[in-house]
């Protein structure tokens, strides 16, 4: 598959008469965009706001973050979700690089997910560096929780497509090409390089804990093989909005760091042969089946090495380590990417499970690490949600309005696909 | 477990208590549900779904529902025992400095019930 990503550098977002990009300034026609999103009768109202890097703005509770793009050729938008099903991964896509759609929607009262655009909090979330168009969705009254979640998820994706359309004829600043042929072709080209697969685990457990591939809920799949281009072209969507620090937002799927880093090494140190999406199920039988099947796919495809990334914490730790055990036992070198839940002092056992086969583990940081974030001048979303963050222990809300919270409340802070700034180091 | 109806739900969630008939109700917190389930697994009940949630936030839930087989056998599954014991350790560690988020109890009860429904659906795809 060959995908050309055309980047249009975005240096600011403003509201204006037309939705367009001129000289790196993205203007958005607020009324048109709101009316477009309100075409869904389940959307009662939409509020739009802009958050720029450096502003003393706090966004909460963030549901998802999506990169605005438009497909020029080879498939359409979010295939199988907002658009009819087409094959993704080939063709040309124009990207408003540096802009993000951030959806806010408090589906339940305990949602976390804070993005601070300045100060201490900004150091931890990758979305403090993007120009954010914040879409706050108020659903129609009486929607049951599943429909509410779907409505907010769909509105975010449609918003990204609406804004992405502005990139169709804009001046292109940079073009990146992602081109990997079939396994046979690549192995002939690089016969001496180790064949490497990337296994991406997705939380697949129900309301606020779901992921989608071409619109298919990952609860319902056996582990499945994707070409890396499919994921970075929008085939994988987040439906998860509880684990703020280590949920994989749609933006992070579109820019999956593990995939991009493996791409960068393809043909140099490795032969990157594909991506396996593995569901993290809830039943033990389901976990055994997914883990066996994942290991079987890796063996069948002849992988010499596998990178496995986790999503979430708790029961998915069991899947992560079971996959590791199966692969290492089969002689396949395995590297795990996870994050740690090691207590405030960082000294506790980091995962809920262990296995001696896990000999190469990359940490995305300690989710229990406590940070203090200063008072915001402006809060976008629901400021009551801040009380949820500050309700954990005594003294977490300082007298000056500063907020003390664990990193688990900060969007993308300890990303388990490496799309962030934290790591853990021995010293 | 052989048949789809041979399961029980260990729960402290009042919504689940109303919704399902096969409930072992625990008058206590999340940890008490873990301990009750551990005791059942030690006495030969099969553990059907994982006792922990998939995100840190769900550790702060005042409610938890875990599925076990309703019948016990003389054969205790050591792997299930180990999962229960390590889950209790993880839960205690996670809650060292935190309290259950009782302000949002009602929402947690709804989500716990929804996630349980998903687990039951998933279970039905294995046992029928």
Coordinates of C-alpha atoms in Angstrom, one line a residue:
Chain A
X1 CA 0.0 0.0 0.0
X2 CA 1.1 3.5 -0.7
X3 CA -0.2 6.5 1.2
X4 CA 0.8 10.1 0.6
X5 CA 0.2 12.4 3.6
X6 CA 0.2 16.1 2.6
X7 CA 0.7 18.3 5.6
X8 CA -0.7 21.8 5.7
X9 CA 1.0 23.5 8.6
X10 CA -1.6 25.2 10.8
X11 CA -0.3 28.2 12.8
X12 CA -3.6 29.4 14.3
X13 CA -7.4 28.8 14.3
X14 CA -9.9 31.7 14.2
X15 CA -13.6 31.9 13.6
X16 CA -14.5 33.6 10.3
X17 CA -16.9 33.8 7.4
X18 CA -15.6 30.7 5.6
X19 CA -14.0 27.4 6.6
X20 CA -10.7 27.6 4.9
X21 CA -6.9 27.7 5.3
X22 CA -5.0 30.8 4.2
X23 CA -1.3 31.3 5.0
X24 CA -1.5 28.7 7.7
X25 CA -4.5 30.3 9.4
X26 CA -7.5 28.0 9.7
X27 CA -10.7 29.9 9.8
X28 CA -13.9 28.1 10.8
X29 CA -17.5 29.3 10.0
X30 CA -18.9 28.7 13.4
X31 CA -22.6 28.8 12.4
X32 CA -22.2 26.5 9.4
X33 CA -20.3 24.0 11.5
X34 CA -22.8 24.0 14.3
X35 CA -25.7 23.6 11.9
X36 CA -23.9 20.7 10.2
X37 CA -23.4 18.9 13.5
X38 CA -27.0 19.6 14.6
X39 CA -28.3 17.8 11.5
X40 CA -28.1 14.8 13.8
X41 CA -31.4 15.1 15.8
X42 CA -29.6 13.5 18.8
X43 CA -27.5 16.6 19.1
X44 CA -29.4 19.3 20.9
X45 CA -26.7 22.0 21.0
X46 CA -23.0 22.5 20.1
X47 CA -20.6 25.0 21.5
X48 CA -17.4 25.7 19.7
X49 CA -14.3 27.3 21.2
X50 CA -10.6 27.6 20.4
X51 CA -7.7 26.8 22.7
X52 CA -4.2 27.8 21.7
X53 CA -0.8 26.7 23.0
X54 CA 0.3 28.9 25.9
X55 CA -3.2 30.3 26.8
X56 CA -4.2 29.7 30.4
X57 CA -7.1 27.5 29.3
X58 CA -8.2 24.1 30.7
X59 CA -10.3 21.7 28.7
X60 CA -12.3 19.1 30.6
X61 CA -13.7 16.4 30.4
X62 CA -12.1 15.6 27.0
X63 CA -13.8 12.7 25.3
X64 CA -11.6 12.3 22.1
X65 CA -9.1 14.2 20.0
X66 CA -9.2 13.9 16.3
X67 CA -6.9 15.2 13.5
X68 CA -8.8 17.1 10.8
X69 CA -8.1 15.6 7.4
X70 CA -9.6 15.1 3.9
X71 CA -9.0 12.2 1.7
X72 CA -8.2 13.3 -1.9
X73 CA -8.0 9.9 -3.4
X74 CA -8.2 6.3 -2.3
X75 CA -11.1 5.8 0.1
X76 CA -13.1 8.2 2.1
X77 CA -12.8 9.7 5.6
X78 CA -13.7 7.5 8.5
X79 CA -14.6 4.5 6.4
X80 CA -17.4 2.4 7.8
X81 CA -18.2 5.0 10.4
X82 CA -19.0 8.5 9.0
X83 CA -18.7 7.3 5.4
X84 CA -19.6 4.2 3.4
X85 CA -17.0 1.5 3.6
X86 CA -14.0 1.9 1.4
X87 CA -10.5 0.5 1.6
X88 CA -8.1 2.8 3.5
X89 CA -4.4 3.0 3.3
X90 CA -3.8 3.9 -0.3
X91 CA -4.0 7.3 -2.1
X92 CA -3.6 10.9 -0.9
X93 CA -4.8 12.6 2.2
X94 CA -4.4 16.3 3.1
X95 CA -3.9 16.9 6.8
X96 CA -4.3 20.1 8.8
X97 CA -1.1 19.5 10.7
X98 CA -1.0 21.2 14.1
X99 CA -4.8 21.5 14.4
X100 CA -7.0 19.1 16.4
X101 CA -10.6 18.7 17.1
X102 CA -11.1 18.1 20.8
X103 CA -14.5 16.8 21.9
X104 CA -15.9 17.5 25.3
X105 CA -18.9 15.7 26.6
X106 CA -19.6 14.5 30.1
X107 CA -21.3 11.2 29.5
X108 CA -20.9 10.3 33.1
X109 CA -20.0 12.4 36.1
X110 CA -16.7 10.7 36.8
X111 CA -15.0 11.3 33.5
X112 CA -11.5 12.6 33.7
X113 CA -9.5 13.9 30.8
X114 CA -7.9 17.3 31.3
X115 CA -5.9 19.2 28.7
X116 CA -4.1 22.3 30.0
X117 CA -2.7 24.6 27.4
X118 CA -0.1 26.2 29.6
X119 CA 2.2 25.6 32.6
X120 CA 2.8 22.4 34.4
X121 CA -0.2 20.5 33.0
X122 CA 0.9 21.4 29.4
X123 CA 4.1 19.5 29.9
X124 CA 2.3 16.2 30.2
X125 CA -0.3 16.2 27.4
X126 CA 0.6 16.2 23.8
X127 CA -2.5 18.2 23.0
X128 CA -1.2 21.3 24.7
X129 CA 0.9 21.9 21.5
X130 CA -1.9 21.7 19.0
X131 CA -4.3 24.4 18.0
X132 CA -7.5 23.0 19.4
X133 CA -11.0 23.5 18.1
X134 CA -13.1 22.4 21.1
X135 CA -16.5 20.9 20.3
X136 CA -18.8 20.7 23.3
X137 CA -21.8 18.6 22.5
X138 CA -25.0 18.7 24.4
X139 CA -27.1 15.7 23.5
X140 CA -30.9 15.6 23.2
X141 CA -32.7 14.9 26.4
X142 CA -33.4 11.4 27.5
X143 CA -30.7 9.7 25.5
X144 CA -29.6 6.4 27.1
X145 CA -25.8 6.2 27.9
X146 CA -24.8 4.1 24.8
X147 CA -26.6 6.4 22.4
X148 CA -25.2 9.4 24.2
X149 CA -21.6 8.1 23.8
X150 CA -22.3 7.2 20.1
X151 CA -23.7 10.7 19.5
X152 CA -20.6 12.4 20.9
X153 CA -18.2 10.1 19.2
X154 CA -19.9 10.6 15.8
X155 CA -20.1 14.4 16.2
X156 CA -16.4 14.5 16.8
X157 CA -15.5 12.5 13.7
X158 CA -17.9 14.6 11.6
X159 CA -16.4 17.8 13.0
X160 CA -13.0 16.6 12.0
X161 CA -14.2 15.9 8.5
X162 CA -16.0 19.2 8.2
X163 CA -12.9 21.1 9.2
X164 CA -10.6 18.8 7.3
X165 CA -12.4 19.7 4.1
X166 CA -10.7 23.1 4.3
X167 CA -7.5 21.4 3.5
X168 CA -8.7 20.1 0.1
X169 CA -7.2 22.9 -2.0
X170 CA -4.9 24.5 0.6
X171 CA -1.2 25.0 -0.1
X172 CA 0.8 21.9 0.9
X173 CA 3.9 22.4 3.1
X174 CA 5.2 18.9 3.3
X175 CA 4.5 15.4 1.8
X176 CA 5.3 12.2 3.6
X177 CA 5.1 8.9 1.7
X178 CA 4.3 5.6 3.4
X179 CA 4.9 2.7 1.1
X180 CA 5.2 -0.9 2.1
X181 CA 4.4 -3.8 -0.3
X182 CA 3.2 -7.2 0.5
X183 CA 5.2 -9.5 2.9
X184 CA 6.7 -11.5 0.0
X185 CA 7.9 -8.4 -1.9
X186 CA 9.4 -6.8 1.2
X187 CA 11.1 -10.0 2.3
X188 CA 12.7 -10.3 -1.1
X189 CA 13.9 -6.7 -0.8
X190 CA 15.3 -7.2 2.7
X191 CA 16.1 -10.9 3.1
X192 CA 18.5 -10.4 6.0
X193 CA 16.3 -8.1 8.1
X194 CA 14.2 -9.5 11.0
X195 CA 10.5 -9.5 10.3
X196 CA 8.7 -7.4 12.9
X197 CA 5.0 -7.2 13.7
X198 CA 3.3 -4.6 15.8
X199 CA 0.5 -5.9 18.1
X200 CA -1.8 -3.1 19.2
X201 CA -4.2 -4.0 22.0
X202 CA -7.5 -2.2 22.3
X203 CA -9.8 -2.0 25.3
X204 CA -12.9 -3.9 24.1
X205 CA -15.2 -4.1 27.1
X206 CA -18.4 -2.1 26.7
X207 CA -19.6 1.4 27.3
X208 CA -16.8 4.0 27.4
X209 CA -14.4 1.1 27.0
X210 CA -14.5 0.3 23.3
X211 CA -12.6 0.7 20.1
X212 CA -13.6 0.3 16.4
X213 CA -12.0 -0.9 13.3
X214 CA -13.7 0.2 10.1
X215 CA -16.7 0.8 12.4
X216 CA -16.7 -2.8 13.8
X217 CA -16.7 -2.9 17.6
X218 CA -13.5 -4.6 18.6
X219 CA -15.4 -6.7 21.2
X220 CA -16.6 -8.8 18.3
X221 CA -13.4 -9.5 16.5
X222 CA -10.7 -12.1 16.6
X223 CA -7.3 -10.5 16.5
X224 CA -7.0 -9.1 12.9
X225 CA -4.2 -8.1 10.6
X226 CA -4.0 -4.6 9.2
X227 CA -1.5 -3.0 6.8
X228 CA 0.2 -0.2 8.9
X229 CA -1.2 2.4 6.4
X230 CA -4.8 1.5 7.3
X231 CA -4.5 2.7 10.8
X232 CA -2.7 5.9 10.0
X233 CA -5.3 6.5 7.4
X234 CA -8.3 6.5 9.9
X235 CA -9.3 2.8 10.1
X236 CA -9.1 2.7 13.9
X237 CA -11.4 4.9 16.1
X238 CA -11.5 5.4 19.8
X239 CA -14.7 4.8 21.7
X240 CA -13.0 4.9 25.1
X241 CA -13.2 7.8 27.4
X242 CA -12.4 6.7 31.0
X243 CA -8.7 6.1 31.1
X244 CA -7.5 9.6 30.3
X245 CA -3.8 9.1 30.6
X246 CA -3.5 5.9 28.6
X247 CA -6.5 5.8 26.3
X248 CA -5.5 5.9 22.7
X249 CA -7.4 8.9 21.2
X250 CA -8.4 8.7 17.5
X251 CA -5.7 11.4 16.8
X252 CA -3.1 9.0 18.3
X253 CA -4.3 6.1 16.1
X254 CA -4.1 8.4 13.1
X255 CA -0.5 9.2 14.2
X256 CA 0.4 6.0 16.0
X257 CA 4.0 6.5 17.1
X258 CA 4.8 2.8 17.3
X259 CA 3.7 2.4 13.6
X260 CA 5.6 5.6 12.5
X261 CA 8.8 4.6 14.4
X262 CA 8.6 1.0 12.9
X263 CA 8.1 2.6 9.5
X264 CA 11.2 4.7 10.0
X265 CA 13.3 1.6 10.6
X266 CA 11.7 -0.4 7.8
X267 CA 14.4 -1.5 5.3
X268 CA 17.1 -0.3 7.6
X269 CA 17.1 -2.4 10.7
X270 CA 13.8 -4.3 10.3
X271 CA 11.3 -5.6 7.9
X272 CA 8.0 -4.2 9.2
X273 CA 5.4 -6.7 8.1
X274 CA 2.1 -5.5 9.6
X275 CA -0.1 -4.5 12.5
X276 CA -2.3 -6.9 14.5
X277 CA -5.2 -5.4 16.4
X278 CA -6.0 -7.5 19.5
X279 CA -9.1 -7.0 21.6
X280 CA -8.7 -6.8 25.4
X281 CA -11.8 -8.7 26.4
X282 CA -13.3 -9.2 29.9
X283 CA -13.8 -12.9 30.3
X284 CA -10.9 -15.2 31.0
X285 CA -12.0 -17.5 28.1
X286 CA -12.0 -14.4 25.8
X287 CA -8.6 -13.4 27.0
X288 CA -7.1 -16.8 26.4
X289 CA -8.6 -17.0 22.9
X290 CA -7.4 -13.5 21.9
X291 CA -3.9 -14.2 23.2
X292 CA -3.6 -17.6 21.6
X293 CA -4.9 -16.2 18.3
X294 CA -2.5 -13.3 18.4
X295 CA 0.5 -15.5 19.0
X296 CA -0.7 -17.8 16.3
X297 CA -0.9 -14.9 13.8
X298 CA 2.6 -13.8 14.7
X299 CA 4.0 -17.3 14.3
X300 CA 2.1 -17.9 11.0
X301 CA 3.4 -14.7 9.5
X302 CA 7.0 -15.7 10.5
X303 CA 7.7 -12.8 12.8
X304 CA 11.1 -12.7 14.4
X305 CA 10.2 -9.9 16.7
X306 CA 7.0 -8.3 18.0
X307 CA 6.3 -5.0 19.6
X308 CA 3.1 -5.1 21.8
X309 CA 1.4 -2.0 23.1
X310 CA -1.3 -2.1 25.8
X311 CA -4.3 0.2 26.3
X312 CA -5.5 0.8 29.8
X313 CA -4.5 -0.7 33.2
X314 CA -5.9 -3.5 35.3
X315 CA -7.3 -6.5 33.6
X316 CA -5.5 -5.7 30.2
X317 CA -2.2 -6.3 32.0
X318 CA -3.1 -10.0 32.0
X319 CA -3.5 -10.0 28.2
X320 CA -0.3 -8.1 27.7
X321 CA 1.7 -10.6 29.7
X322 CA -0.1 -13.7 28.3
X323 CA 0.8 -12.5 24.8
X324 CA 4.4 -11.9 25.8
X325 CA 4.6 -15.4 27.4
X326 CA 3.3 -17.1 24.4
X327 CA 5.5 -15.2 21.9
X328 CA 8.7 -15.6 23.9
X329 CA 8.0 -19.3 24.5
X330 CA 7.7 -19.6 20.7
X331 CA 11.1 -18.0 20.3
X332 CA 9.8 -14.6 19.1
X333 CA 11.6 -11.7 20.7
X334 CA 9.0 -9.5 22.3
X335 CA 9.0 -5.9 23.5
X336 CA 6.1 -4.6 25.6
X337 CA 5.0 -0.9 25.7
X338 CA 2.9 -0.1 28.8
X339 CA 2.7 2.4 31.6
X340 CA 3.2 2.0 35.3
X341 CA 0.9 2.3 38.2
X342 CA 3.6 2.4 40.8
X343 CA 2.1 4.6 43.5
X344 CA 2.9 8.2 44.4
X345 CA 6.5 7.3 45.2
X346 CA 6.9 5.2 42.1
X347 CA 8.2 2.3 44.2
X348 CA 5.3 -0.3 43.9
X349 CA 4.9 -3.1 41.4
X350 CA 4.0 -1.3 38.2
X351 CA 1.5 -3.7 36.6
X352 CA -1.4 -5.8 38.0
X353 CA 0.3 -9.0 36.7
X354 CA 3.8 -10.3 36.1
X355 CA 5.6 -12.9 34.0
X356 CA 9.3 -13.8 33.9
X357 CA 9.2 -13.7 30.1
X358 CA 8.7 -10.0 30.1
X359 CA 12.3 -9.1 29.8
X360 CA 12.0 -6.1 27.5
X361 CA 9.5 -3.5 28.7
X362 CA 9.2 0.1 27.7
X363 CA 7.4 2.4 30.2
X364 CA 5.3 5.3 29.2
X365 CA 5.5 6.7 32.7
X366 CA 3.9 6.4 36.2
X367 CA 0.2 7.1 36.1
X368 CA 0.1 7.7 39.8
X369 CA 2.7 10.5 39.7
X370 CA 1.2 13.6 41.3
X371 CA 1.3 16.9 39.5
X372 CA 0.1 20.4 40.6
X373 CA -1.5 22.5 37.9
X374 CA -2.1 26.2 38.4
X375 CA -5.5 27.9 38.3
X376 CA -6.9 28.5 34.8
X377 CA -8.2 31.8 33.4
X378 CA -10.7 30.0 31.3
X379 CA -12.3 26.5 31.5
X380 CA -13.8 25.0 28.4
X381 CA -16.3 22.2 29.0
X382 CA -17.7 21.4 32.4
X383 CA -15.9 23.0 35.3
X384 CA -17.7 20.7 37.7
X385 CA -15.6 17.9 36.3
X386 CA -12.6 19.5 38.0
X387 CA -14.3 18.6 41.3
X388 CA -14.1 14.9 40.2
X389 CA -10.3 15.3 39.8
X390 CA -9.9 17.0 43.0
X391 CA -12.1 14.7 45.0
X392 CA -9.5 12.0 45.6
X393 CA -7.8 13.0 48.7
X394 CA -7.5 15.8 51.2
X395 CA -5.5 18.8 50.2
X396 CA -5.7 18.2 46.5
X397 CA -7.3 21.6 45.8
X398 CA -4.9 24.2 47.0
X399 CA -6.1 27.6 48.4
X400 CA -5.0 29.5 45.3
X401 CA -7.2 27.3 43.1
X402 CA -4.3 25.1 41.9
X403 CA -5.2 21.5 41.3
X404 CA -3.2 18.6 42.5
X405 CA -4.0 15.4 40.6
X406 CA -2.4 12.1 39.5
X407 CA -1.3 11.9 35.9
X408 CA -4.1 9.5 35.2
X409 CA -6.4 12.5 34.8
X410 CA -4.3 14.1 32.0
X411 CA -5.1 13.1 28.4
X412 CA -2.3 11.2 26.8
X413 CA 0.1 11.7 29.7
X414 CA 1.4 8.1 29.8
X415 CA 0.5 7.0 26.3
X416 CA 1.2 3.3 25.8
X417 CA 1.9 3.8 22.1
X418 CA 4.6 6.4 22.9
X419 CA 2.7 9.4 21.6
X420 CA 3.7 11.7 24.5
X421 CA 6.5 13.1 26.6
X422 CA 6.8 10.9 29.7
X423 CA 9.1 8.1 30.2
X424 CA 10.7 6.4 33.2
X425 CA 14.4 6.1 33.7
X426 CA 16.6 4.4 36.2
X427 CA 19.1 6.7 37.8
Chain B
X1 CA -19.3 -24.2 33.7
X2 CA -21.3 -26.1 31.2
X3 CA -24.4 -24.2 30.5
X4 CA -25.1 -20.5 30.0
X5 CA -27.4 -20.3 33.0
X6 CA -24.9 -21.8 35.4
X7 CA -23.4 -18.5 36.5
X8 CA -23.7 -16.2 39.5
X9 CA -22.8 -12.6 39.8
X10 CA -21.0 -11.4 42.9
X11 CA -21.9 -7.8 43.3
X12 CA -22.5 -4.9 45.6
X13 CA -24.3 -2.9 42.9
X14 CA -28.0 -2.3 43.6
X15 CA -28.8 -2.0 39.9
X16 CA -27.3 -5.4 39.2
X17 CA -29.2 -6.9 42.1
X18 CA -32.5 -5.7 40.6
X19 CA -31.6 -6.7 37.0
X20 CA -30.3 -10.2 37.5
X21 CA -31.7 -13.1 39.4
X22 CA -28.5 -15.1 40.0
X23 CA -26.9 -12.6 42.4
X24 CA -24.7 -13.1 45.4
X25 CA -25.1 -9.7 47.0
X26 CA -22.3 -8.3 49.0
X27 CA -23.3 -5.6 51.5
X28 CA -19.9 -3.8 51.3
X29 CA -17.4 -2.1 49.0
X30 CA -15.4 -3.1 45.9
X31 CA -12.8 -4.8 48.1
X32 CA -15.5 -6.9 49.8
X33 CA -16.7 -8.1 46.4
X34 CA -13.1 -9.1 45.5
X35 CA -12.8 -11.0 48.8
X36 CA -16.1 -12.8 48.5
X37 CA -15.2 -13.8 44.9
X38 CA -11.8 -15.0 46.0
X39 CA -13.4 -17.1 48.7
X40 CA -15.7 -18.7 46.1
X41 CA -12.9 -19.4 43.7
X42 CA -10.9 -21.0 46.6
X43 CA -13.9 -23.2 47.2
X44 CA -14.0 -24.4 43.6
X45 CA -16.2 -21.9 41.7
X46 CA -14.9 -21.0 38.2
X47 CA -13.9 -17.3 37.7
X48 CA -15.6 -16.2 34.5
X49 CA -14.5 -12.6 34.0
X50 CA -11.5 -10.7 35.2
X51 CA -12.1 -9.1 38.6
X52 CA -10.5 -5.8 37.8
X53 CA -11.7 -3.1 35.3
X54 CA -9.7 -1.9 32.3
X55 CA -8.9 1.6 33.5
X56 CA -7.6 3.3 36.6
X57 CA -10.8 5.3 37.0
X58 CA -12.8 2.1 37.5
X59 CA -10.7 1.3 40.5
X60 CA -12.4 4.3 42.2
X61 CA -15.8 2.8 41.5
X62 CA -17.7 2.1 44.7
X63 CA -19.4 -0.8 42.8
X64 CA -18.1 -4.0 41.1
X65 CA -19.7 -7.1 39.7
X66 CA -17.8 -10.3 39.0
X67 CA -19.2 -13.4 37.3
X68 CA -18.4 -16.9 38.7
X69 CA -19.9 -20.3 38.0
X70 CA -22.8 -21.1 40.2
X71 CA -21.7 -24.6 40.9
X72 CA -18.4 -25.5 42.6
X73 CA -16.2 -28.4 41.8
X74 CA -13.6 -30.1 44.0
X75 CA -10.9 -29.0 41.6
X76 CA -9.7 -25.5 42.5
X77 CA -8.2 -23.7 39.5
X78 CA -4.9 -22.3 40.7
X79 CA -4.7 -19.8 37.9
X80 CA -8.0 -18.3 38.9
X81 CA -6.9 -18.2 42.6
X82 CA -3.7 -16.4 41.5
X83 CA -5.7 -13.8 39.4
X84 CA -8.0 -13.2 42.4
X85 CA -5.1 -12.8 44.9
X86 CA -3.1 -10.5 42.7
X87 CA -6.2 -8.4 41.9
X88 CA -6.7 -7.8 45.6
X89 CA -3.1 -6.7 46.0
X90 CA -3.5 -4.4 43.0
X91 CA -6.7 -2.9 44.3
X92 CA -5.2 -2.2 47.8
X93 CA -2.2 -0.6 46.3
X94 CA -4.2 1.6 44.0
X95 CA -6.5 2.7 46.8
X96 CA -3.7 3.4 49.2
X97 CA -4.1 7.2 48.8
X98 CA -7.5 7.3 47.2
X99 CA -11.1 6.8 48.4
X100 CA -13.9 5.4 46.3
X101 CA -15.6 8.2 44.3
X102 CA -18.9 8.2 46.2
X103 CA -20.0 11.5 44.8
X104 CA -20.5 9.8 41.4
X105 CA -21.9 6.6 42.8
X106 CA -25.0 6.5 40.7
X107 CA -23.0 6.9 37.4
X108 CA -20.5 4.2 38.5
X109 CA -23.5 1.9 39.3
X110 CA -24.8 2.4 35.7
X111 CA -21.4 1.9 34.1
X112 CA -20.6 -1.2 36.2
X113 CA -24.0 -2.6 35.2
X114 CA -23.4 -1.8 31.5
X115 CA -19.9 -3.4 31.6
X116 CA -21.4 -6.4 33.3
X117 CA -24.0 -6.7 30.5
X118 CA -21.1 -6.7 28.0
X119 CA -19.3 -9.4 29.9
X120 CA -22.5 -11.5 30.0
X121 CA -22.9 -11.1 26.2
X122 CA -19.2 -12.0 25.7
X123 CA -19.7 -15.0 28.0
X124 CA -22.7 -16.2 26.0
X125 CA -20.4 -16.4 22.9
X126 CA -18.4 -19.0 24.8
X127 CA -21.0 -21.0 26.8
X128 CA -24.2 -21.9 25.0

